[in-house]
Structures are given as C-alpha cells and as structure tokens.
mmCIF file of C-alpha atoms and ligand atoms in Angstrom:
data_model
loop_
_atom_site.group_PDB
_atom_site.id
_atom_site.type_symbol
_atom_site.label_atom_id
_atom_site.label_comp_id
_atom_site.label_asym_id
_atom_site.label_seq_id
_atom_site.Cartn_x
_atom_site.Cartn_y
_atom_site.Cartn_z
ATOM 1 C CA MET A 1 2.439 -4.645 -33.001
ATOM 2 C CA SER A 2 2.075 -3.100 -29.223
ATOM 3 C CA THR A 3 -0.227 -0.974 -27.645
ATOM 4 C CA THR A 4 0.481 1.367 -24.457
ATOM 5 C CA PRO A 5 -0.944 0.125 -21.769
ATOM 6 C CA THR A 6 -3.716 1.665 -19.752
ATOM 7 C CA LEU A 7 -3.422 1.467 -15.799
ATOM 8 C CA VAL A 8 -7.360 0.933 -14.621
ATOM 9 C CA ALA A 9 -7.692 1.186 -11.076
ATOM 10 C CA ALA A 10 -10.350 1.959 -8.248
ATOM 11 C CA MET A 11 -10.248 2.013 -4.028
ATOM 12 C CA ALA A 12 -12.586 1.061 -1.871
ATOM 13 C CA THR A 13 -13.067 1.859 2.448
ATOM 14 C CA ASP A 14 -15.023 0.688 5.681
ATOM 15 C CA VAL A 15 -14.769 1.253 8.816
ATOM 16 C CA GLY A 16 -15.522 -2.281 9.945
ATOM 17 C CA ARG A 17 -18.005 -3.479 12.524
ATOM 18 C CA VAL A 18 -15.339 -2.557 15.876
ATOM 19 C CA ARG A 19 -13.905 1.071 15.659
ATOM 20 C CA GLU A 20 -16.214 3.873 15.514
ATOM 21 C CA HIS A 21 -13.841 5.954 12.872
ATOM 22 C CA ASN A 22 -11.874 5.147 10.035
ATOM 23 C CA GLU A 23 -8.712 6.123 10.189
ATOM 24 C CA ASP A 24 -7.250 4.928 6.548
ATOM 25 C CA SER A 25 -6.970 7.282 3.908
ATOM 26 C CA ALA A 26 -5.929 6.640 0.464
ATOM 27 C CA MET A 27 -5.458 7.817 -2.920
ATOM 28 C CA ALA A 28 -5.108 6.039 -6.521
ATOM 29 C CA GLU A 29 -4.818 9.172 -9.217
ATOM 30 C CA GLY A 30 -2.368 9.389 -12.760
ATOM 31 C CA THR A 31 0.670 6.643 -12.245
ATOM 32 C CA LEU A 32 -0.030 7.141 -7.731
ATOM 33 C CA PHE A 33 -1.562 5.067 -5.493
ATOM 34 C CA VAL A 34 -1.317 4.661 -1.524
ATOM 35 C CA VAL A 35 -2.764 3.452 0.998
ATOM 36 C CA ALA A 36 -2.098 4.978 5.055
ATOM 37 C CA ASP A 37 -3.804 3.395 8.062
ATOM 38 C CA GLY A 38 -3.434 6.419 10.495
ATOM 39 C CA MET A 39 -2.759 5.392 14.615
ATOM 40 C CA GLY A 40 -3.917 7.962 17.532
ATOM 41 C CA GLY A 41 -6.380 8.689 19.824
ATOM 42 C CA HIS A 42 -9.103 11.072 19.689
ATOM 43 C CA GLN A 43 -8.819 11.020 15.597
ATOM 44 C CA ALA A 44 -5.902 12.171 15.504
ATOM 45 C CA GLY A 45 -5.476 9.006 13.329
ATOM 46 C CA GLU A 46 -7.746 9.695 10.874
ATOM 47 C CA VAL A 47 -5.469 12.928 10.500
ATOM 48 C CA ALA A 48 -1.696 11.565 10.531
ATOM 49 C CA SER A 49 -3.090 9.145 7.485
ATOM 50 C CA GLN A 50 -4.796 11.537 5.344
ATOM 51 C CA ILE A 51 -1.465 14.618 6.225
ATOM 52 C CA ALA A 52 0.153 11.207 4.709
ATOM 53 C CA VAL A 53 -2.123 10.474 1.927
ATOM 54 C CA GLU A 54 -2.102 14.873 0.734
ATOM 55 C CA THR A 55 1.932 15.306 1.391
ATOM 56 C CA LEU A 56 1.901 12.089 -2.086
ATOM 57 C CA ARG A 57 -0.360 13.366 -3.708
ATOM 58 C CA GLN A 58 1.882 16.420 -4.276
ATOM 59 C CA LEU A 59 3.556 14.331 -6.466
ATOM 60 C CA SER A 60 0.100 13.208 -8.979
ATOM 61 C CA GLY A 61 0.966 14.000 -12.523
ATOM 62 C CA ARG A 62 4.255 15.079 -11.978
ATOM 63 C CA SER A 63 6.664 13.025 -15.324
ATOM 64 C CA GLY A 64 9.954 11.596 -14.941
ATOM 65 C CA LEU A 65 9.283 11.169 -10.708
ATOM 66 C CA ARG A 66 12.474 9.008 -9.928
ATOM 67 C CA PRO A 67 12.455 6.334 -6.401
ATOM 68 C CA ARG A 68 14.259 8.797 -4.577
ATOM 69 C CA ASP A 69 11.600 11.964 -5.306
ATOM 70 C CA LEU A 70 9.021 9.176 -3.459
ATOM 71 C CA VAL A 71 11.554 9.001 -0.343
ATOM 72 C CA GLU A 72 11.504 12.421 0.094
ATOM 73 C CA GLN A 73 7.997 12.940 -0.226
ATOM 74 C CA VAL A 74 7.478 10.474 2.402
ATOM 75 C CA LYS A 75 10.155 12.504 4.519
ATOM 76 C CA ALA A 76 8.015 15.707 3.680
ATOM 77 C CA ALA A 77 4.955 13.631 5.014
ATOM 78 C CA ASN A 78 6.467 12.915 8.549
ATOM 79 C CA ARG A 79 7.641 17.122 8.506
ATOM 80 C CA ALA A 80 4.350 17.991 8.031
ATOM 81 C CA ILE A 81 2.589 15.047 10.777
ATOM 82 C CA LEU A 82 5.067 16.380 13.074
ATOM 83 C CA THR A 83 3.946 19.791 12.771
ATOM 84 C CA SER A 84 0.271 19.368 12.790
ATOM 85 C CA ALA A 85 1.484 17.670 16.246
ATOM 86 C CA ALA A 86 2.983 20.594 17.274
ATOM 87 C CA GLN A 87 0.301 22.970 16.863
ATOM 88 C CA HIS A 88 -2.627 20.429 18.499
ATOM 89 C CA PRO A 89 -1.970 19.101 21.516
ATOM 90 C CA GLU A 90 -4.186 16.166 21.264
ATOM 91 C CA GLN A 91 -2.523 14.788 18.433
ATOM 92 C CA THR A 92 0.386 14.439 19.740
ATOM 93 C CA GLY A 93 1.408 10.745 19.267
ATOM 94 C CA MET A 94 -0.643 10.817 15.987
ATOM 95 C CA ALA A 95 1.234 8.304 13.470
ATOM 96 C CA THR A 96 0.333 6.611 9.855
ATOM 97 C CA THR A 97 1.271 3.453 8.219
ATOM 98 C CA LEU A 98 2.187 4.510 4.370
ATOM 99 C CA SER A 99 1.988 2.055 1.648
ATOM 100 C CA GLY A 100 2.650 2.471 -2.240
ATOM 101 C CA LEU A 101 2.676 2.012 -5.795
ATOM 102 C CA ALA A 102 3.823 4.967 -8.093
ATOM 103 C CA ALA A 103 4.986 4.401 -11.676
ATOM 104 C CA VAL A 104 9.416 6.037 -11.994
ATOM 105 C CA MET A 105 11.309 6.558 -14.669
ATOM 106 C CA VAL A 106 15.207 4.545 -13.832
ATOM 107 C CA GLU A 107 17.984 4.941 -16.438
ATOM 108 C CA GLY A 108 15.212 5.688 -19.283
ATOM 109 C CA SER A 109 12.459 3.538 -19.092
ATOM 110 C CA GLU A 110 9.085 3.312 -16.740
ATOM 111 C CA HIS A 111 9.524 0.788 -14.102
ATOM 112 C CA TRP A 112 6.781 0.044 -10.942
ATOM 113 C CA ALA A 113 8.422 1.204 -7.216
ATOM 114 C CA VAL A 114 6.998 0.309 -4.212
ATOM 115 C CA PHE A 115 7.674 2.269 -0.980
ATOM 116 C CA ASN A 116 6.731 1.148 2.404
ATOM 117 C CA ILE A 117 7.019 2.373 5.930
ATOM 118 C CA GLY A 118 4.979 0.023 8.687
ATOM 119 C CA ASP A 119 2.366 -2.710 7.320
ATOM 120 C CA SER A 120 -0.166 -1.686 5.122
ATOM 121 C CA ARG A 121 1.392 -3.276 2.253
ATOM 122 C CA VAL A 122 1.858 -3.889 -1.983
ATOM 123 C CA TYR A 123 0.832 -6.851 -3.643
ATOM 124 C CA ARG A 124 1.579 -7.760 -7.072
ATOM 125 C CA LEU A 125 -0.032 -10.478 -8.801
ATOM 126 C CA VAL A 126 1.778 -11.607 -12.025
ATOM 127 C CA ASP A 127 0.522 -15.209 -13.725
ATOM 128 C CA GLY A 128 -1.878 -16.147 -11.392
ATOM 129 C CA GLN A 129 1.228 -15.834 -8.675
ATOM 130 C CA LEU A 130 0.418 -13.511 -5.399
ATOM 131 C CA ALA A 131 3.578 -11.998 -4.305
ATOM 132 C CA GLN A 132 4.078 -9.147 -1.192
ATOM 133 C CA VAL A 133 6.613 -6.664 -2.324
ATOM 134 C CA SER A 134 6.631 -4.468 0.626
ATOM 135 C CA VAL A 135 8.207 -6.159 3.781
ATOM 136 C CA ASP A 136 5.647 -5.268 7.663
ATOM 137 C CA HIS A 137 7.200 -3.394 9.831
ATOM 138 C CA SER A 138 6.229 -4.847 12.688
ATOM 139 C CA GLU A 139 6.481 -6.961 15.791
ATOM 140 C CA VAL A 140 4.405 -10.047 14.598
ATOM 141 C CA ALA A 141 6.031 -9.469 10.740
ATOM 142 C CA ASP A 142 10.028 -9.485 13.520
ATOM 143 C CA LEU A 143 8.541 -12.804 15.153
ATOM 144 C CA VAL A 144 7.241 -14.912 11.745
ATOM 145 C CA ARG A 145 10.895 -13.738 9.733
ATOM 146 C CA ILE A 146 12.733 -15.434 13.556
ATOM 147 C CA GLY A 147 10.036 -18.650 13.109
ATOM 148 C CA ALA A 148 8.339 -17.916 17.090
ATOM 149 C CA ILE A 149 4.346 -17.871 15.232
ATOM 150 C CA THR A 150 3.145 -19.165 11.962
ATOM 151 C CA GLU A 151 1.509 -16.174 9.463
ATOM 152 C CA ASP A 152 -1.801 -17.273 10.664
ATOM 153 C CA GLU A 153 -0.791 -16.904 14.633
ATOM 154 C CA ALA A 154 0.195 -13.791 13.395
ATOM 155 C CA LYS A 155 -3.239 -12.238 12.224
ATOM 156 C CA VAL A 156 -4.537 -13.163 15.980
ATOM 157 C CA HIS A 157 -1.417 -12.363 17.526
ATOM 158 C CA PRO A 158 -2.436 -9.553 20.770
ATOM 159 C CA ALA A 159 0.822 -7.178 19.355
ATOM 160 C CA ARG A 160 -0.935 -7.881 15.848
ATOM 161 C CA ASN A 161 -1.419 -3.649 15.395
ATOM 162 C CA LEU A 162 2.567 -2.344 16.785
ATOM 163 C CA VAL A 163 3.827 -1.546 13.604
ATOM 164 C CA THR A 164 8.342 -0.559 14.016
ATOM 165 C CA ARG A 165 8.399 2.257 11.892
ATOM 166 C CA CYS A 166 5.802 4.673 11.077
ATOM 167 C CA LEU A 167 5.368 7.937 10.354
ATOM 168 C CA GLY A 168 5.246 10.737 13.059
ATOM 169 C CA ARG A 169 8.530 9.504 14.383
ATOM 170 C CA ASP A 170 11.761 11.765 14.705
ATOM 171 C CA PRO A 171 13.572 10.813 14.219
ATOM 172 C CA LEU A 172 12.142 8.785 10.768
ATOM 173 C CA GLU A 173 12.612 5.294 10.183
ATOM 174 C CA PRO A 174 14.139 4.587 7.091
ATOM 175 C CA VAL A 175 11.344 4.139 3.714
ATOM 176 C CA ASP A 176 11.568 0.567 1.771
ATOM 177 C CA THR A 177 11.574 1.130 -1.467
ATOM 178 C CA TRP A 178 11.670 -1.549 -4.027
ATOM 179 C CA VAL A 179 12.567 -0.395 -8.179
ATOM 180 C CA PHE A 180 10.545 -3.146 -11.101
ATOM 181 C CA ARG A 181 9.775 -3.645 -14.585
ATOM 182 C CA PRO A 182 6.777 -3.395 -15.518
ATOM 183 C CA GLN A 183 4.987 -7.345 -16.869
ATOM 184 C CA PRO A 184 1.841 -7.748 -18.932
ATOM 185 C CA GLY A 185 -1.567 -7.687 -17.390
ATOM 186 C CA GLU A 186 -0.469 -7.744 -14.115
ATOM 187 C CA ARG A 187 -2.257 -6.041 -10.638
ATOM 188 C CA PHE A 188 -1.584 -4.449 -8.237
ATOM 189 C CA LEU A 189 -3.356 -4.303 -4.581
ATOM 190 C CA VAL A 190 -1.869 -1.439 -1.882
ATOM 191 C CA CYS A 191 -4.160 -2.282 1.126
ATOM 192 C CA SER A 192 -4.416 -1.762 5.076
ATOM 193 C CA ASP A 193 -4.270 -4.366 7.492
ATOM 194 C CA GLY A 194 -7.675 -4.773 8.717
ATOM 195 C CA LEU A 195 -7.420 -6.305 4.910
ATOM 196 C CA THR A 196 -4.456 -9.048 5.727
ATOM 197 C CA ASN A 197 -5.680 -9.477 8.924
ATOM 198 C CA GLU A 198 -9.666 -10.663 7.935
ATOM 199 C CA LEU A 199 -8.547 -12.757 4.217
ATOM 200 C CA ASP A 200 -5.485 -15.406 3.493
ATOM 201 C CA VAL A 201 -3.371 -15.203 0.350
ATOM 202 C CA PRO A 202 -5.383 -17.633 -2.473
ATOM 203 C CA GLU A 203 -8.326 -15.218 -1.458
ATOM 204 C CA ILE A 204 -6.869 -12.034 -2.136
ATOM 205 C CA ALA A 205 -5.169 -13.928 -4.985
ATOM 206 C CA GLU A 206 -8.572 -15.226 -6.475
ATOM 207 C CA VAL A 207 -10.955 -12.536 -6.030
ATOM 208 C CA LEU A 208 -7.449 -9.955 -7.764
ATOM 209 C CA ALA A 209 -8.456 -12.483 -10.693
ATOM 210 C CA ALA A 210 -12.329 -13.128 -10.873
ATOM 211 C CA ASP A 211 -13.182 -9.508 -12.470
ATOM 212 C CA ASP A 212 -11.660 -7.565 -14.733
ATOM 213 C CA ASP A 213 -13.311 -4.645 -13.575
ATOM 214 C CA PRO A 214 -11.227 -2.803 -10.483
ATOM 215 C CA GLN A 215 -14.403 -1.330 -9.226
ATOM 216 C CA VAL A 216 -15.588 -4.720 -8.474
ATOM 217 C CA VAL A 217 -12.538 -6.174 -7.356
ATOM 218 C CA ALA A 218 -12.008 -4.123 -4.596
ATOM 219 C CA ASP A 219 -15.615 -3.040 -3.123
ATOM 220 C CA THR A 220 -15.619 -7.719 -3.090
ATOM 221 C CA LEU A 221 -12.695 -7.025 -1.359
ATOM 222 C CA VAL A 222 -13.630 -4.714 1.297
ATOM 223 C CA ALA A 223 -16.774 -6.476 1.708
ATOM 224 C CA ARG A 224 -15.297 -9.737 2.435
ATOM 225 C CA ALA A 225 -12.708 -8.575 4.938
ATOM 226 C CA VAL A 226 -15.413 -6.876 6.620
ATOM 227 C CA ARG A 227 -18.171 -10.180 6.570
ATOM 228 C CA ALA A 228 -14.790 -12.172 8.205
ATOM 229 C CA GLY A 229 -14.774 -9.913 11.186
ATOM 230 C CA GLY A 230 -14.555 -6.638 10.259
ATOM 231 C CA ARG A 231 -12.395 -5.571 12.952
ATOM 232 C CA ASP A 232 -11.088 -3.127 11.672
ATOM 233 C CA ASN A 233 -10.839 -0.528 8.770
ATOM 234 C CA VAL A 234 -10.380 -2.117 5.680
ATOM 235 C CA THR A 235 -8.996 -0.272 2.789
ATOM 236 C CA VAL A 236 -7.698 -1.439 -0.638
ATOM 237 C CA VAL A 237 -6.723 0.307 -3.601
ATOM 238 C CA VAL A 238 -6.690 -2.265 -6.942
ATOM 239 C CA VAL A 239 -4.011 -1.396 -10.240
ATOM 240 C CA PHE A 240 -4.783 -3.484 -13.593
ATOM 241 C CA VAL A 241 -2.767 -2.933 -16.381
ATOM 242 C CA GLN A 242 -4.114 -3.496 -20.187
ATOM 243 C CA GLY A 243 -3.120 -3.354 -22.996
ATOM 244 C CA ASP A 244 0.850 -5.195 -24.218
ATOM 245 C CA LEU A 245 3.490 -2.872 -22.989
ATOM 246 C CA PRO A 246 6.201 -0.841 -24.705
ATOM 247 C CA ALA A 247 7.904 -3.537 -27.624
ATOM 248 C CA GLU A 248 11.412 -2.859 -25.131
ATOM 249 C CA VAL A 249 10.514 -3.466 -21.974
ATOM 250 C CA GLY A 250 7.897 -6.400 -22.906
ATOM 251 C CA GLU A 251 10.649 -8.237 -25.102
ATOM 252 C CA GLN A 252 12.538 -8.200 -21.879
ATOM 253 C CA ALA A 253 9.797 -8.420 -19.318
ATOM 254 C CA VAL A 254 8.164 -11.728 -21.591
ATOM 255 C CA PRO A 255 10.470 -14.139 -23.622
ATOM 256 C CA ARG A 256 8.938 -14.715 -27.481
HETATM 257 MG MG1 MG B 301 -5.375 -1.192 10.602
#
C-alpha cells in the first residue's frame, strides 16, 4: 500500500553577528522552495533578493510545472531586477544569487527540479548521505575544481564572496538545472553561503537527520551557524518528504 507523500517544510534566517542588514530572502510554498542572497550597497541587495523570490513565488500553486518554466521565471526575475535598478539609481549594480527546488512534471511523472545561479546551495539527504546537488558559481569554487585550494581554504578565502554568475546582470549567464526522481524519506536543504561557510557537511548532515520537525532543524542550523561566527546572513529552507511515494515511482527508486 502506498500513500501520497506529504511535504513538510520550514525556513529560518538570521542577520548574523557582523552584518547590519539581512539581504537574504527565502520562500517555502506548496512544492516550491527558494533562497536568494542579495548583493549591493544601500541595502539594494535586499531589494534584489526580494524581487527574485517574489518573481519565483508567482509559480507556486501552479500544477504541471516543467523545468523550463522555472528557467523562464528566473529570466523574468533578472529582468525585474534590471528594471528596478534602472528606475532607482541607488540600486545600480544590485544582484542576487538564486537557488531552489520545485516539483515538476517530466513525461507524465513527478520529479524534482533543482535550479541555481550563484553560490547559494541545494543539498539532498538520502539514506544518511548528504550530497550537494547544485554547483557553485564562484571564484573559490573554480579554484577548488582545478585543485588550487581545498574546500576548507575556500571557506576563509578572501575571494569567497565573489560569484561568477548572479541575477541582475545583462546578459544573464546560464541558469543550471538538475532533474531527478523522488526518493522515499529524502530531505532537502536550500541555503545561503552564510550557512555553508560556517558549518561543514558532516555537521549539516547530522542536524538535518536529527529531528522530524523541519522547524526545529531549520532553527538549529541557523543557530549553529551564528554561534560558529555568523560572519554573514544565514538563511535555510528545509524540506522533508514523509510517507511512501506513488507505487510506480517507489518501485523504480527502491528495489524491493
Ligand atoms: Mg551570503
């Protein structure tokens, strides 16, 4: 017997211990989960991340979403940020990362789509293993990829905040997407770099698995990142899949 899986989600954010303003924005609604980390002077980063999240929010509640709908909406968010910056000189150059997770339909069956531009991240926890789904668009990520620095060195590198792709730029660099089948019991984390620069992967995995209440998990992740230094705004959205998946999906995902 299988029952329709239910999603439970929660979010948490904190300005941290160094920054004066929280320029991160986030949303968790239905089957759409988004985090954006804004950049720009005079609190324009906050404006950019909010425009990005609110533009994506227009897709929430829409059924039969396809991966390309997400990409088109990210492009719309980029245009909205550029339009606002053109109308308000103090917003010139404002930008934002955008990372998200959404349920999509692919060839008639439900899949997950992850989308990303910038260095916020989407992680997936399956069978106790935490994996980063998204790929960072940042100078330090490129340095790690070519073996010039380690992951630990990247966290304290002077260029750690320099993203190589973001929203608020014309032309827009490509938005990455990943599409995959759901797995029973999986958990997701969408977060800004204020979390991942403070906590390592084993600790994130431990906290993500430690409680069945997503709000407890979200609050614990943020509290630990702030305690560890809180050098940046910290924002997390956690998503838990509860219950069995539909039979045809479950059978492919888990051999019985
Ligand atoms: Mg940040």
